[in-house]
Amino acid sequence: MSTSPLLETRSPLDDIAPLIGHTPMLEIEFTWKGRSRRIYAKYELENMTGSIKDRMAELILRRAYASGELKPGDTIVEASSGNTGISFAAIGRALGHPVRIYMPNWMSQERVRLIQSFGADIVPVSSEQGGFVGAIRMADEYATKHENVFLPRQFDNPANVEAHYCSTGPEIERQLEQFGVQADGFVAGVGTGGTVMGVGRYLRRNGRRVHVHPLEPANSPTLRTGCKVGSHRIQGISDEFIPSVVKLDELDEVVDIWDGDAILLAQELCERNGLAVGISSGANFLGAVKVLERLEANKRDPVVVTVFPDSNKKYLSTDLCRREPAGEDYLAPQIRLQRFRAVR
Ligand code: PMP
C-alpha cells in the first residue's frame, strides 16, 4: 500500500509520465593516450520532446497541480533557452494549458519553430533587453500583470533538482548495476543545475564518495566568475548567472570545455557511432574524460557517468553541422571512439 499522499492522488501528469524518463544507458568505449577506456552516458534524447528537460517539466507541473498552485486552464509562463520551452509547450498543451515562453533571440531557429509548432507563444528577448536575465524579469512582470498565470521558475524550483534525484539518479544506479559497476564520478553541464545537483545528491545519498563536477564552457565561464563573461555555442548551458538551485560548495571542481571541442566530439559520436546528439552532449563526454583522468590518479578503471541531454535535430542550422577547426588544446582529436553498448 502506498504511503505517499502524492502517489495516492491521481495526477493529470500520470497519463503522460510513461513517455518521460526510463531512458537507455550507454557504455562507450574509446581509446585515448594509447589506452582503452570507457564512460557511461544516459541517452536523454528518448524523452517525450527529445530532451532531459521533460523530467523537470513533468515534476514541476505534478507538484504544482498537487499544491493547487496550477489549475486547469492557467497559462504556463517560463524563460527558457529552448529545451525547457519545448518541454513546457508540449506537456502544457497536452494538459490543455496556454503556454508563453520568453527566449533569448540568438537561440537556434529549430528551437523557435518547435515551440511554435506546439501552439505556444514565443517572446524573443534581445541582449539589449537583458538577454536571459531580461527574459526571466519579463516572465515575472507578465505574471504580476495577468491573472491565472503559473510560473515554473526552473532556476529556483526545488522540484527541478528533485526530478533528477527521483528519476535520473535511480535509473543511473540501477543501469550501472547491469554493467556490474558503481559510479565514482558524475559530470554534467550546468544550465539550471538541476541535473548535476539532483543526480549528484542521489549518488551520494548513502555517504559514498562520488565526485560530482559541474561543467561549463571554457569560452564563457559563469560558475567560476559569478557573472557572464564572453560568449559560447553550447546552447542549453551557462545562462549568464549562477542559479539558486546550484550549491557550488556541495560540488567538486568546475570542469571547463571549449565549445569547438564539444562540437567536434558531438560530430564524432554521430559519424562514428550513429549517436545523433547535441552540442552539450559532446561537452559532457569530454567532461567525463577529464574527470576520468583525474580519478585514475587514485583508482584503476574509475566509473564516470554523464548525460546526453538532447539530439542534433535542434542544431541542424548551427555550427554542429559545419566543419569545425580543431584548437591546439582540444581533446576531441585525441579521442578515438570504439563500440558502445546500451541497456534499458
Ligand atoms: N544541455 C542542454 C541541451 C540543455 O537544454 C540543458 C538545460 N537547459 C542542459 C544541458 C543543462 O541541464 P540543467 O538545466 O539540468 O542544468
Short mmCIF file of C-alpha atoms and ligand atoms in Angstrom, two decimals:
data_model
loop_
_atom_site.label_atom_id
_atom_site.label_comp_id
_atom_site.label_asym_id
_atom_site.label_seq_id
_atom_site.Cartn_x
_atom_site.Cartn_y
_atom_site.Cartn_z
CA MET A 1 0.00 0.00 0.00
CA SER A 2 1.30 3.44 -0.89
CA THR A 3 2.10 5.83 1.96
CA SER A 4 2.76 8.89 -0.19
CA PRO A 5 -0.23 11.23 -0.44
CA LEU A 6 1.10 12.37 -3.85
CA LEU A 7 1.02 8.83 -5.15
CA GLU A 8 -2.46 8.20 -3.79
CA THR A 9 -3.95 11.19 -5.60
CA ARG A 10 -4.29 10.77 -9.31
CA SER A 11 -2.47 13.48 -11.25
CA PRO A 12 -3.18 14.70 -14.79
CA LEU A 13 0.53 14.01 -15.34
CA ASP A 14 0.02 10.26 -14.85
CA ASP A 15 -1.19 9.81 -18.43
CA ILE A 16 1.95 11.46 -19.84
CA ALA A 17 4.56 10.17 -17.40
CA PRO A 18 5.29 6.88 -19.23
CA LEU A 19 6.73 8.96 -22.11
CA ILE A 20 9.27 10.61 -19.79
CA GLY A 21 12.46 9.15 -18.32
CA HIS A 22 13.33 5.41 -18.37
CA THR A 23 15.99 6.25 -20.96
CA PRO A 24 18.76 3.85 -22.05
CA MET A 25 22.27 3.96 -20.58
CA LEU A 26 25.26 3.72 -22.91
CA GLU A 27 28.68 2.29 -22.13
CA ILE A 28 31.00 3.89 -24.70
CA GLU A 29 34.50 2.57 -25.32
CA PHE A 30 37.23 4.80 -26.71
CA THR A 31 40.98 4.97 -26.89
CA TRP A 32 42.86 7.96 -25.53
CA LYS A 33 46.55 8.39 -24.79
CA GLY A 34 47.20 4.84 -26.02
CA ARG A 35 44.73 3.16 -23.66
CA SER A 36 41.22 1.77 -23.97
CA ARG A 37 38.75 3.46 -21.64
CA ARG A 38 35.00 3.76 -21.18
CA ILE A 39 32.47 6.29 -19.99
CA TYR A 40 28.73 5.94 -19.30
CA ALA A 41 26.02 8.27 -20.59
CA LYS A 42 22.24 8.48 -20.25
CA TYR A 43 20.57 8.74 -23.65
CA GLU A 44 18.12 11.54 -22.83
CA LEU A 45 17.13 12.07 -26.47
CA GLU A 46 14.46 9.44 -25.92
CA ASN A 47 12.28 11.62 -23.71
CA MET A 48 8.85 12.79 -24.93
CA THR A 49 10.13 16.00 -26.55
CA GLY A 50 13.67 14.76 -27.12
CA SER A 51 15.44 16.25 -24.11
CA ILE A 52 16.26 15.72 -20.46
CA LYS A 53 14.15 18.78 -19.56
CA ASP A 54 10.92 16.77 -19.81
CA ARG A 55 11.83 15.21 -16.45
CA MET A 56 11.89 18.58 -14.72
CA ALA A 57 8.79 19.91 -16.50
CA GLU A 58 6.81 16.82 -15.52
CA LEU A 59 7.67 17.01 -11.83
CA ILE A 60 7.26 20.79 -11.56
CA LEU A 61 3.77 20.54 -13.10
CA ARG A 62 2.91 17.47 -10.99
CA ARG A 63 3.89 19.28 -7.77
CA ALA A 64 2.08 22.46 -8.82
CA TYR A 65 -1.16 20.58 -9.52
CA ALA A 66 -0.87 18.78 -6.18
CA SER A 67 -0.37 22.04 -4.24
CA GLY A 68 -3.15 23.84 -6.13
CA GLU A 69 -0.69 26.44 -7.45
CA LEU A 70 -1.53 25.31 -11.02
CA LYS A 71 -5.16 24.98 -12.04
CA PRO A 72 -6.75 23.78 -15.28
CA GLY A 73 -6.62 26.50 -17.95
CA ASP A 74 -3.83 28.55 -16.29
CA THR A 75 -1.18 29.97 -18.63
CA ILE A 76 2.29 28.49 -18.13
CA VAL A 77 4.91 31.24 -18.49
CA GLU A 78 8.65 30.50 -18.44
CA ALA A 79 12.01 31.93 -19.54
CA SER A 80 13.98 29.34 -21.49
CA SER A 81 16.86 28.99 -23.91
CA GLY A 82 14.99 26.25 -25.70
CA ASN A 83 14.57 22.75 -24.34
CA THR A 84 12.60 23.84 -21.27
CA GLY A 85 10.34 25.89 -23.51
CA ILE A 86 9.79 22.87 -25.75
CA SER A 87 9.01 20.64 -22.74
CA PHE A 88 6.53 23.05 -21.16
CA ALA A 89 4.97 23.79 -24.54
CA ALA A 90 4.35 20.11 -25.33
CA ILE A 91 3.35 18.92 -21.86
CA GLY A 92 1.42 22.12 -21.19
CA ARG A 93 -0.55 21.73 -24.41
CA ALA A 94 -1.16 18.04 -23.68
CA LEU A 95 -2.84 19.18 -20.45
CA GLY A 96 -4.76 21.98 -22.19
CA HIS A 97 -2.75 24.99 -20.93
CA PRO A 98 -1.82 28.07 -22.96
CA VAL A 99 1.99 28.41 -22.88
CA ARG A 100 4.12 31.56 -23.21
CA ILE A 101 7.93 31.34 -23.49
CA TYR A 102 10.40 34.22 -23.14
CA MET A 103 13.55 33.25 -25.07
CA PRO A 104 16.84 34.99 -25.94
CA ASN A 105 16.69 35.82 -29.67
CA TRP A 106 20.04 34.18 -30.52
CA MET A 107 18.85 30.59 -29.98
CA SER A 108 18.57 28.22 -32.97
CA GLN A 109 15.63 28.58 -35.38
CA GLU A 110 14.77 24.92 -34.80
CA ARG A 111 14.06 25.71 -31.15
CA VAL A 112 11.81 28.65 -32.04
CA ARG A 113 9.84 26.68 -34.63
CA LEU A 114 9.45 23.66 -32.37
CA ILE A 115 7.98 25.75 -29.57
CA GLN A 116 5.65 27.49 -32.03
CA SER A 117 4.62 24.14 -33.51
CA PHE A 118 3.10 23.23 -30.13
CA GLY A 119 0.93 26.34 -30.35
CA ALA A 120 2.91 28.20 -27.67
CA ASP A 121 3.65 31.93 -27.86
CA ILE A 122 7.31 32.96 -28.02
CA VAL A 123 8.51 36.36 -26.90
CA PRO A 124 12.04 36.92 -28.27
CA VAL A 125 14.33 38.83 -25.91
CA SER A 126 17.38 40.69 -27.28
CA SER A 127 20.65 41.27 -25.42
CA GLU A 128 19.68 44.98 -25.21
CA GLN A 129 16.55 43.89 -23.33
CA GLY A 130 18.74 42.00 -20.89
CA GLY A 131 19.16 38.61 -22.59
CA PHE A 132 18.41 35.66 -20.35
CA VAL A 133 18.15 37.71 -17.17
CA GLY A 134 15.81 40.07 -19.05
CA ALA A 135 13.69 37.07 -20.15
CA ILE A 136 13.24 35.96 -16.53
CA ARG A 137 12.31 39.51 -15.47
CA MET A 138 9.80 39.82 -18.32
CA ALA A 139 8.16 36.48 -17.42
CA ASP A 140 7.79 37.72 -13.81
CA GLU A 141 6.33 41.03 -14.98
CA TYR A 142 3.79 39.20 -17.17
CA ALA A 143 2.70 37.18 -14.14
CA THR A 144 2.16 40.29 -11.98
CA LYS A 145 0.04 41.93 -14.69
CA HIS A 146 -2.13 38.92 -15.61
CA GLU A 147 -4.46 36.56 -13.79
CA ASN A 148 -4.22 32.76 -13.80
CA VAL A 149 -0.54 32.52 -14.63
CA PHE A 150 1.74 29.73 -13.42
CA LEU A 151 5.49 30.41 -13.31
CA PRO A 152 7.51 27.16 -13.10
CA ARG A 153 10.71 29.16 -12.25
CA GLN A 154 13.04 26.32 -13.27
CA PHE A 155 16.15 28.11 -11.93
CA ASP A 156 14.75 28.31 -8.39
CA ASN A 157 12.23 25.47 -8.16
CA PRO A 158 13.39 22.60 -5.88
CA ALA A 159 11.25 20.20 -7.96
CA ASN A 160 13.79 20.68 -10.77
CA VAL A 161 16.52 19.10 -8.62
CA GLU A 162 14.09 16.59 -7.16
CA ALA A 163 13.16 15.36 -10.66
CA HIS A 164 16.74 14.16 -11.13
CA TYR A 165 17.02 12.87 -7.55
CA CYS A 166 13.87 10.79 -8.06
CA SER A 167 14.31 9.61 -11.65
CA THR A 168 17.67 10.19 -13.40
CA GLY A 169 19.74 9.25 -10.33
CA PRO A 170 17.97 5.95 -9.54
CA GLU A 171 17.97 4.97 -13.23
CA ILE A 172 21.74 5.57 -13.39
CA GLU A 173 22.40 3.46 -10.31
CA ARG A 174 20.21 0.58 -11.50
CA GLN A 175 21.63 0.60 -15.03
CA LEU A 176 25.25 0.72 -13.83
CA GLU A 177 24.45 -2.40 -11.80
CA GLN A 178 23.59 -4.11 -15.09
CA PHE A 179 27.16 -3.33 -16.20
CA GLY A 180 28.38 -4.58 -12.81
CA VAL A 181 29.82 -1.21 -11.72
CA GLN A 182 29.14 1.74 -9.38
CA ALA A 183 29.64 5.42 -10.13
CA ASP A 184 32.82 7.10 -8.90
CA GLY A 185 32.14 10.35 -10.71
CA PHE A 186 29.32 12.29 -12.33
CA VAL A 187 29.67 15.34 -14.54
CA ALA A 188 27.03 17.50 -16.24
CA GLY A 189 26.92 20.87 -17.97
CA VAL A 190 25.02 23.42 -15.88
CA GLY A 191 22.02 25.22 -17.31
CA THR A 192 19.73 25.39 -14.30
CA GLY A 193 21.99 22.91 -12.49
CA GLY A 194 19.03 20.61 -11.80
CA THR A 195 20.77 17.61 -13.37
CA VAL A 196 24.12 17.92 -11.60
CA MET A 197 22.57 18.72 -8.20
CA GLY A 198 19.82 16.06 -8.28
CA VAL A 199 21.87 13.18 -9.67
CA GLY A 200 24.87 14.15 -7.51
CA ARG A 201 22.82 14.13 -4.31
CA TYR A 202 21.23 10.80 -5.19
CA LEU A 203 24.53 9.04 -5.94
CA ARG A 204 25.99 10.39 -2.68
CA ARG A 205 22.91 9.78 -0.52
CA ASN A 206 24.43 6.86 1.41
CA GLY A 207 27.62 8.74 2.18
CA ARG A 208 29.57 7.18 -0.71
CA ARG A 209 32.36 9.40 -2.05
CA VAL A 210 31.19 10.20 -5.53
CA HIS A 211 32.96 13.05 -7.32
CA VAL A 212 30.30 15.38 -8.72
CA HIS A 213 31.52 18.01 -11.18
CA PRO A 214 29.57 20.85 -12.78
CA LEU A 215 30.69 21.71 -16.32
CA GLU A 216 30.68 25.00 -18.21
CA PRO A 217 32.11 26.40 -21.46
CA ALA A 218 35.78 27.46 -21.22
CA ASN A 219 34.93 30.32 -23.61
CA SER A 220 32.37 31.76 -21.23
CA PRO A 221 32.86 30.87 -17.57
CA THR A 222 29.93 31.81 -15.32
CA LEU A 223 30.30 29.40 -12.38
CA ARG A 224 33.93 30.41 -11.88
CA THR A 225 33.28 34.14 -12.23
CA GLY A 226 29.71 34.56 -10.88
CA CYS A 227 28.68 36.55 -13.95
CA LYS A 228 28.63 36.23 -17.71
CA VAL A 229 31.99 36.52 -19.49
CA GLY A 230 32.28 36.14 -23.28
CA SER A 231 30.00 34.04 -25.48
CA HIS A 232 29.81 30.36 -26.42
CA ARG A 233 27.99 27.87 -28.65
CA ILE A 234 26.94 25.16 -26.17
CA GLN A 235 23.22 26.01 -26.19
CA GLY A 236 21.40 25.00 -23.03
CA ILE A 237 24.21 25.60 -20.54
CA SER A 238 25.79 28.64 -18.88
CA ASP A 239 22.88 31.07 -18.85
CA GLU A 240 24.56 34.28 -17.61
CA PHE A 241 24.22 33.78 -13.81
CA ILE A 242 24.54 31.14 -11.08
CA PRO A 243 21.04 29.68 -10.48
CA SER A 244 19.83 29.44 -6.88
CA VAL A 245 19.42 25.64 -7.09
CA VAL A 246 23.18 25.30 -7.70
CA LYS A 247 25.13 24.88 -4.45
CA LEU A 248 28.76 25.08 -5.55
CA ASP A 249 30.00 24.23 -2.03
CA GLU A 250 28.39 20.75 -2.39
CA LEU A 251 30.15 20.10 -5.69
CA ASP A 252 33.66 19.22 -6.80
CA GLU A 253 35.72 21.42 -9.07
CA VAL A 254 34.16 23.03 -12.15
CA VAL A 255 35.23 21.35 -15.42
CA ASP A 256 35.61 23.60 -18.43
CA ILE A 257 35.33 22.55 -22.09
CA TRP A 258 35.84 24.64 -25.26
CA ASP A 259 32.69 24.89 -27.36
CA GLY A 260 34.59 23.91 -30.55
CA ASP A 261 35.91 20.79 -28.80
CA ALA A 262 32.33 19.89 -27.76
CA ILE A 263 31.15 20.35 -31.37
CA LEU A 264 33.92 18.08 -32.71
CA LEU A 265 33.15 15.32 -30.22
CA ALA A 266 29.36 15.54 -30.84
CA GLN A 267 30.11 15.23 -34.58
CA GLU A 268 32.26 12.15 -33.89
CA LEU A 269 29.53 10.49 -31.80
CA CYS A 270 27.17 10.94 -34.72
CA GLU A 271 29.56 9.98 -37.56
CA ARG A 272 31.27 7.03 -35.90
CA ASN A 273 28.61 5.63 -33.61
CA GLY A 274 25.34 6.86 -35.09
CA LEU A 275 24.58 8.66 -31.82
CA ALA A 276 22.92 11.84 -33.08
CA VAL A 277 23.47 14.06 -30.05
CA GLY A 278 23.53 17.81 -29.43
CA ILE A 279 26.49 20.05 -28.58
CA SER A 280 26.16 19.82 -24.79
CA SER A 281 26.40 16.01 -25.09
CA GLY A 282 29.80 16.45 -26.76
CA ALA A 283 30.82 18.75 -23.90
CA ASN A 284 29.59 16.27 -21.28
CA PHE A 285 31.51 13.40 -22.92
CA LEU A 286 34.72 15.44 -22.81
CA GLY A 287 33.99 16.49 -19.22
CA ALA A 288 33.66 12.81 -18.31
CA VAL A 289 37.05 12.13 -19.94
CA LYS A 290 38.65 14.90 -17.86
CA VAL A 291 37.11 13.56 -14.63
CA LEU A 292 38.15 10.03 -15.60
CA GLU A 293 41.75 11.16 -15.95
CA ARG A 294 41.63 12.90 -12.58
CA LEU A 295 40.18 9.85 -10.80
CA GLU A 296 42.64 7.47 -12.47
CA ALA A 297 45.34 9.00 -10.28
CA ASN A 298 43.82 7.17 -7.28
CA LYS A 299 41.79 4.33 -8.73
CA ARG A 300 42.10 1.78 -11.50
CA ASP A 301 39.30 2.00 -14.09
CA PRO A 302 37.09 4.54 -12.31
CA VAL A 303 33.47 4.74 -13.45
CA VAL A 304 32.38 8.18 -14.68
CA VAL A 305 28.83 8.89 -15.78
CA THR A 306 27.25 11.77 -17.66
CA VAL A 307 24.13 12.57 -19.70
CA PHE A 308 23.46 13.24 -23.38
CA PRO A 309 20.75 15.89 -22.84
CA ASP A 310 19.35 16.19 -26.38
CA SER A 311 19.69 15.28 -30.07
CA ASN A 312 21.37 17.02 -33.01
CA LYS A 313 18.00 17.85 -34.59
CA LYS A 314 17.78 21.27 -32.94
CA TYR A 315 21.22 22.21 -34.25
CA LEU A 316 20.99 21.40 -37.95
CA SER A 317 21.30 25.12 -38.80
CA THR A 318 24.24 25.70 -36.42
CA ASP A 319 27.99 25.07 -36.35
CA LEU A 320 27.28 21.48 -35.30
CA CYS A 321 26.61 20.78 -38.97
CA ARG A 322 29.61 22.73 -40.32
CA ARG A 323 33.30 21.94 -40.44
CA GLU A 324 34.81 22.89 -37.10
CA PRO A 325 38.54 23.73 -36.91
CA ALA A 326 40.46 21.95 -34.14
CA GLY A 327 42.04 24.11 -31.43
CA GLU A 328 45.53 23.39 -30.14
CA ASP A 329 44.49 22.13 -26.71
CA TYR A 330 41.35 20.25 -27.83
CA LEU A 331 40.72 16.73 -26.55
CA ALA A 332 38.34 15.51 -29.28
CA PRO A 333 41.06 14.99 -31.94
CA GLN A 334 42.95 12.72 -29.49
CA ILE A 335 39.92 10.51 -28.78
CA ARG A 336 39.09 7.52 -30.96
CA LEU A 337 35.58 6.24 -30.36
CA GLN A 338 35.11 2.47 -30.40
CA ARG A 339 31.97 0.40 -29.90
CA PHE A 340 29.15 1.13 -27.45
CA ARG A 341 26.64 -1.00 -25.59
CA ALA A 342 23.18 0.15 -24.49
CA VAL A 343 20.98 -1.16 -21.67
CA ARG A 344 17.45 -0.24 -20.65
N1 PMP B 1 22.10 20.61 -22.24
C1 PMP B 1 21.01 21.10 -22.89
C2 PMP B 1 20.92 20.94 -24.37
C3 PMP B 1 20.01 21.76 -22.15
O1 PMP B 1 18.94 22.27 -22.79
C4 PMP B 1 20.14 21.90 -20.75
C5 PMP B 1 19.07 22.61 -19.96
N2 PMP B 1 18.98 23.98 -20.23
C6 PMP B 1 21.28 21.38 -20.12
C7 PMP B 1 22.23 20.73 -20.91
C8 PMP B 1 21.54 21.57 -18.65
O2 PMP B 1 20.61 20.93 -17.81
P1 PMP B 1 20.25 21.53 -16.39
O3 PMP B 1 19.28 22.66 -16.62
O4 PMP B 1 19.61 20.40 -15.64
O5 PMP B 1 21.49 22.03 -15.74
#
